[in-house]
Short mmCIF file of C-alpha atoms and ligand atoms in Angstrom, two decimals:
data_model
loop_
_atom_site.label_atom_id
_atom_site.label_comp_id
_atom_site.label_asym_id
_atom_site.label_seq_id
_atom_site.Cartn_x
_atom_site.Cartn_y
_atom_site.Cartn_z
CA MET A 1 -40.71 35.29 -69.07
CA ALA A 2 -44.21 36.14 -69.83
CA PHE A 3 -44.96 39.42 -72.09
CA HIS A 4 -47.02 42.70 -71.03
CA LEU A 5 -48.61 43.93 -73.94
CA HIS A 6 -49.74 47.77 -74.39
CA LEU A 7 -52.02 48.36 -77.73
CA LEU A 8 -49.93 51.12 -79.35
CA ASP A 9 -51.87 51.80 -82.42
CA THR A 10 -54.68 50.31 -84.63
CA ILE A 11 -54.03 51.07 -88.30
CA TYR A 12 -56.90 50.15 -91.04
CA THR A 13 -55.61 52.56 -94.40
CA GLN A 14 -52.77 52.80 -95.85
CA GLN A 15 -52.66 56.52 -95.61
CA GLN A 16 -52.89 55.87 -91.58
CA LEU A 17 -49.56 53.31 -92.13
CA ARG A 18 -47.51 55.53 -94.08
CA ALA A 19 -48.24 58.39 -90.89
CA ALA A 20 -46.80 55.41 -88.52
CA LEU A 21 -44.53 54.67 -90.57
CA GLU A 22 -42.41 57.93 -90.16
CA GLY A 23 -43.54 58.14 -86.74
CA GLU A 24 -41.88 57.06 -83.65
CA VAL A 25 -44.30 53.81 -82.96
CA PHE A 26 -42.23 52.04 -85.63
CA GLN A 27 -38.64 53.06 -84.70
CA THR A 28 -39.05 50.22 -81.97
CA PRO A 29 -37.89 46.87 -83.46
CA HIS A 30 -40.61 44.44 -84.24
CA VAL A 31 -41.90 40.90 -85.40
CA ALA A 32 -45.08 40.77 -87.19
CA LEU A 33 -47.43 38.06 -87.13
CA ALA A 34 -49.43 36.56 -89.97
CA GLY A 35 -51.41 33.92 -90.88
CA ARG A 36 -54.71 33.21 -92.33
CA SER A 37 -58.08 34.05 -90.66
CA ASN A 38 -59.02 31.83 -87.99
CA VAL A 39 -55.94 30.47 -87.28
CA GLY A 40 -55.89 31.13 -84.00
CA LYS A 41 -53.49 34.58 -84.33
CA SER A 42 -56.12 36.17 -81.55
CA THR A 43 -56.04 33.38 -79.06
CA LEU A 44 -52.14 33.10 -79.64
CA ILE A 45 -51.30 36.89 -78.64
CA ASN A 46 -53.92 36.73 -75.58
CA HIS A 47 -52.26 33.77 -74.42
CA LEU A 48 -48.58 34.99 -74.97
CA ALA A 49 -50.17 38.17 -72.57
CA GLY A 50 -51.68 35.66 -70.20
CA ARG A 51 -55.04 38.19 -71.01
CA LYS A 52 -58.39 36.92 -72.24
CA ALA A 53 -59.35 39.81 -74.05
CA LEU A 54 -56.64 41.75 -75.41
CA ALA A 55 -56.81 40.53 -79.19
CA LYS A 56 -60.80 40.01 -79.88
CA ILE A 57 -60.87 35.98 -80.67
CA SER A 58 -63.52 36.21 -83.72
CA ALA A 59 -67.10 34.21 -83.12
CA THR A 60 -67.11 35.59 -86.78
CA PRO A 61 -63.88 34.69 -88.50
CA GLY A 62 -62.45 37.94 -90.55
CA LYS A 63 -63.25 40.49 -88.63
CA THR A 64 -60.16 41.92 -87.47
CA ARG A 65 -58.69 43.98 -90.67
CA SER A 66 -56.34 46.53 -88.57
CA ILE A 67 -53.03 46.06 -88.16
CA ASN A 68 -52.60 46.06 -84.62
CA CYS A 69 -49.41 46.85 -82.83
CA TYR A 70 -48.46 45.63 -78.82
CA ARG A 71 -45.93 47.09 -77.09
CA VAL A 72 -44.00 44.37 -75.26
CA GLU A 73 -42.80 44.63 -71.85
CA PRO A 74 -40.39 44.20 -69.94
CA GLN A 75 -38.60 42.76 -73.20
CA GLY A 76 -39.01 46.24 -75.20
CA PHE A 77 -40.01 45.22 -78.79
CA MET A 78 -43.06 45.65 -80.57
CA LEU A 79 -45.22 42.63 -82.27
CA VAL A 80 -47.27 43.78 -84.88
CA ASP A 81 -50.74 41.62 -85.41
CA LEU A 82 -51.68 41.54 -89.29
CA PRO A 83 -55.11 41.08 -90.49
CA GLY A 84 -55.50 37.77 -91.47
CA TYR A 85 -55.95 36.72 -94.95
CA GLY A 86 -58.09 34.16 -96.76
CA TYR A 87 -61.57 35.48 -95.31
CA ALA A 88 -64.01 33.88 -98.25
CA LYS A 89 -66.87 36.16 -97.49
CA ARG A 90 -64.73 39.00 -97.99
CA SER A 91 -65.04 41.48 -101.73
CA LYS A 92 -62.27 41.24 -103.94
CA ALA A 93 -61.63 45.09 -103.47
CA GLU A 94 -61.46 44.42 -99.46
CA ARG A 95 -58.59 41.58 -100.60
CA GLU A 96 -56.96 43.98 -102.72
CA GLN A 97 -56.65 46.43 -100.01
CA TRP A 98 -55.45 44.05 -97.32
CA LYS A 99 -52.61 43.06 -100.09
CA ARG A 100 -51.40 46.81 -100.63
CA LEU A 101 -51.65 47.54 -96.85
CA ILE A 102 -49.65 44.25 -95.64
CA GLU A 103 -46.87 44.56 -98.38
CA GLU A 104 -46.53 48.24 -98.03
CA PHE A 105 -45.76 47.55 -94.52
CA LEU A 106 -43.17 44.47 -95.18
CA VAL A 107 -41.34 46.71 -97.65
CA ASN A 108 -41.18 49.75 -95.76
CA SER A 109 -41.21 49.03 -92.37
CA PRO A 110 -37.61 49.75 -91.14
CA GLU A 111 -37.55 48.02 -87.91
CA LEU A 112 -39.43 45.09 -89.24
CA LYS A 113 -36.69 41.82 -88.06
CA ALA A 114 -38.73 39.18 -88.92
CA VAL A 115 -42.74 37.87 -89.72
CA ALA A 116 -44.23 34.84 -87.64
CA LEU A 117 -46.21 32.88 -89.98
CA LEU A 118 -49.20 31.08 -88.38
CA LEU A 119 -50.24 27.93 -89.60
CA ASP A 120 -53.32 25.61 -88.89
CA CYS A 121 -51.48 22.30 -87.79
CA ARG A 122 -54.92 20.48 -88.82
CA ILE A 123 -54.90 21.13 -92.15
CA GLU A 124 -53.24 20.41 -95.30
CA PRO A 125 -51.04 23.15 -96.36
CA GLN A 126 -53.38 25.75 -98.08
CA ALA A 127 -53.00 27.77 -101.45
CA ASN A 128 -52.63 31.20 -99.53
CA ASP A 129 -50.39 29.94 -97.10
CA GLN A 130 -47.61 29.10 -99.16
CA GLU A 131 -48.42 32.30 -101.12
CA MET A 132 -47.84 33.92 -97.78
CA GLY A 133 -44.59 31.86 -97.40
CA ALA A 134 -43.12 32.12 -100.82
CA PHE A 135 -43.78 36.11 -100.50
CA LEU A 136 -41.69 36.36 -97.05
CA THR A 137 -39.10 33.62 -98.02
CA GLN A 138 -38.33 35.58 -101.01
CA SER A 139 -37.86 38.96 -98.95
CA ARG A 140 -35.13 39.77 -97.01
CA LEU A 141 -36.93 39.34 -93.59
CA PRO A 142 -36.40 35.94 -91.62
CA LEU A 143 -39.44 33.85 -91.22
CA LEU A 144 -40.83 32.02 -88.27
CA PRO A 145 -43.02 29.57 -89.21
CA VAL A 146 -45.70 28.30 -85.88
CA LEU A 147 -48.24 25.79 -86.19
CA THR A 148 -51.27 26.61 -84.48
CA LYS A 149 -53.81 24.56 -82.83
CA ALA A 150 -51.48 21.66 -81.96
CA ASP A 151 -53.75 20.18 -79.07
CA LYS A 152 -55.88 19.06 -81.70
CA CYS A 153 -53.47 16.79 -83.67
CA LYS A 154 -52.04 13.62 -83.09
CA GLN A 155 -48.38 13.28 -82.13
CA ARG A 156 -47.91 11.63 -85.51
CA ASP A 157 -50.03 14.16 -87.41
CA ARG A 158 -48.13 17.33 -85.94
CA SER A 159 -44.47 15.76 -86.95
CA HIS A 160 -46.06 15.17 -90.58
CA ARG A 161 -47.11 18.85 -90.72
CA GLN A 162 -44.04 19.69 -89.66
CA LYS A 163 -42.16 17.70 -92.31
CA GLN A 164 -44.45 19.35 -94.98
CA TRP A 165 -43.89 22.86 -93.79
CA MET A 166 -40.44 22.24 -93.97
CA GLU A 167 -40.21 21.56 -97.41
CA ILE A 168 -42.61 23.91 -98.80
CA LEU A 169 -40.80 26.79 -96.92
CA ARG A 170 -37.32 25.18 -97.19
CA GLN A 171 -37.32 26.39 -93.12
CA ASN A 172 -36.61 24.78 -89.92
CA PRO A 173 -39.30 23.06 -88.50
CA PRO A 174 -42.11 25.19 -87.58
CA LEU A 175 -42.90 25.39 -83.74
CA LEU A 176 -45.84 23.83 -82.37
CA PHE A 177 -48.45 25.78 -80.36
CA SER A 178 -51.30 25.68 -78.58
CA GLY A 179 -53.38 28.63 -76.84
CA THR A 180 -55.25 25.69 -75.07
CA THR A 181 -52.34 23.71 -73.04
CA GLY A 182 -50.12 26.59 -73.64
CA LEU A 183 -47.71 24.14 -75.43
CA GLY A 184 -44.76 25.94 -77.08
CA ALA A 185 -45.42 28.99 -75.42
CA GLU A 186 -42.07 29.84 -73.77
CA ALA A 187 -40.63 28.75 -76.58
CA LEU A 188 -42.56 31.25 -78.93
CA ARG A 189 -41.94 33.93 -76.27
CA GLU A 190 -38.59 33.33 -76.46
CA ALA A 191 -37.79 32.61 -80.21
CA LEU A 192 -39.82 36.15 -80.52
CA THR A 193 -37.58 38.35 -78.43
CA LYS A 194 -34.23 37.01 -80.19
CA LEU A 195 -35.66 37.29 -83.74
CA ALA A 196 -36.73 41.30 -82.54
CA LEU A 197 -33.64 42.28 -80.13
CA GLY A 198 -31.29 39.45 -81.56
CA ALA A 199 -30.56 38.69 -77.83
P1 GDP B 201 -57.87 34.62 -85.68
O1 GDP B 201 -59.28 34.67 -86.72
O2 GDP B 201 -56.80 33.79 -86.34
O3 GDP B 201 -57.26 35.85 -84.30
O4 GDP B 201 -58.30 33.03 -84.81
P2 GDP B 201 -58.82 33.04 -83.30
O5 GDP B 201 -57.45 33.35 -82.09
O6 GDP B 201 -60.43 34.24 -83.48
O7 GDP B 201 -59.36 31.64 -83.01
C1 GDP B 201 -60.22 30.93 -84.28
C2 GDP B 201 -61.38 30.05 -83.30
O8 GDP B 201 -60.07 28.46 -83.25
C3 GDP B 201 -61.39 30.29 -82.19
O9 GDP B 201 -62.70 29.60 -82.11
C4 GDP B 201 -60.65 29.67 -81.14
O10 GDP B 201 -61.15 29.36 -79.75
C5 GDP B 201 -60.09 28.31 -81.81
N1 GDP B 201 -58.40 28.58 -81.64
C6 GDP B 201 -57.53 29.23 -81.65
N2 GDP B 201 -56.38 28.72 -80.92
C7 GDP B 201 -56.99 27.40 -80.56
C8 GDP B 201 -55.98 26.31 -80.00
O11 GDP B 201 -54.59 26.69 -79.55
N3 GDP B 201 -56.58 24.71 -79.45
C9 GDP B 201 -57.60 25.11 -79.92
N4 GDP B 201 -57.95 23.73 -79.77
N5 GDP B 201 -58.68 26.33 -80.42
C10 GDP B 201 -57.93 27.15 -80.94
#
């Protein structure tokens, strides 16, 4: 079933995050979306919502630095879009700030049920993706790996990539997704709903 997404909150700073974590918004069960800058996260969110310009698709990657919270209707949970990591042009201080914000969210969000980790199907596993994967697998949270831009890969390469990530993350094979063809969209909606609501 399609998702109707409503942007509830946009968080830039640790101070805003702390206030938000104590407020009502974060009492709703939620699943976070993490991934490298340019992995296709905005495209995926827009596709799930059936809308073109909900999350900004970046011509300049690395622009979105905020945590964006979307209420998902009619399912009644929340998707938390985390700022993309690994954008090379960012300063060290900015990267440190990013890290603190994300870690604080991942550790302290009371109703966070799982994290979907988006990985680019076209490229070899990158160090920062593996680092994020390791951080998440060591946490208490269920992890849903998703390979994005699957339309850009041949069947054989998709399978190879799935296998690689299965071994690295010690998880089920990643879901395949394409915002261009819609491949995997329904499976992804179902998986996110199930993780958030246990239904
Ligand atoms: P974000 O930085 O993770 O939010 O990435 P964006 O959604 O802005 O996408 C980055 C670039 O990859 C854009 O040029 C998108 O058009 C392209 N892209 C994203 N998803 C797909 C996909 O499923 N297939 C293809 N072929 N291109 C994609």
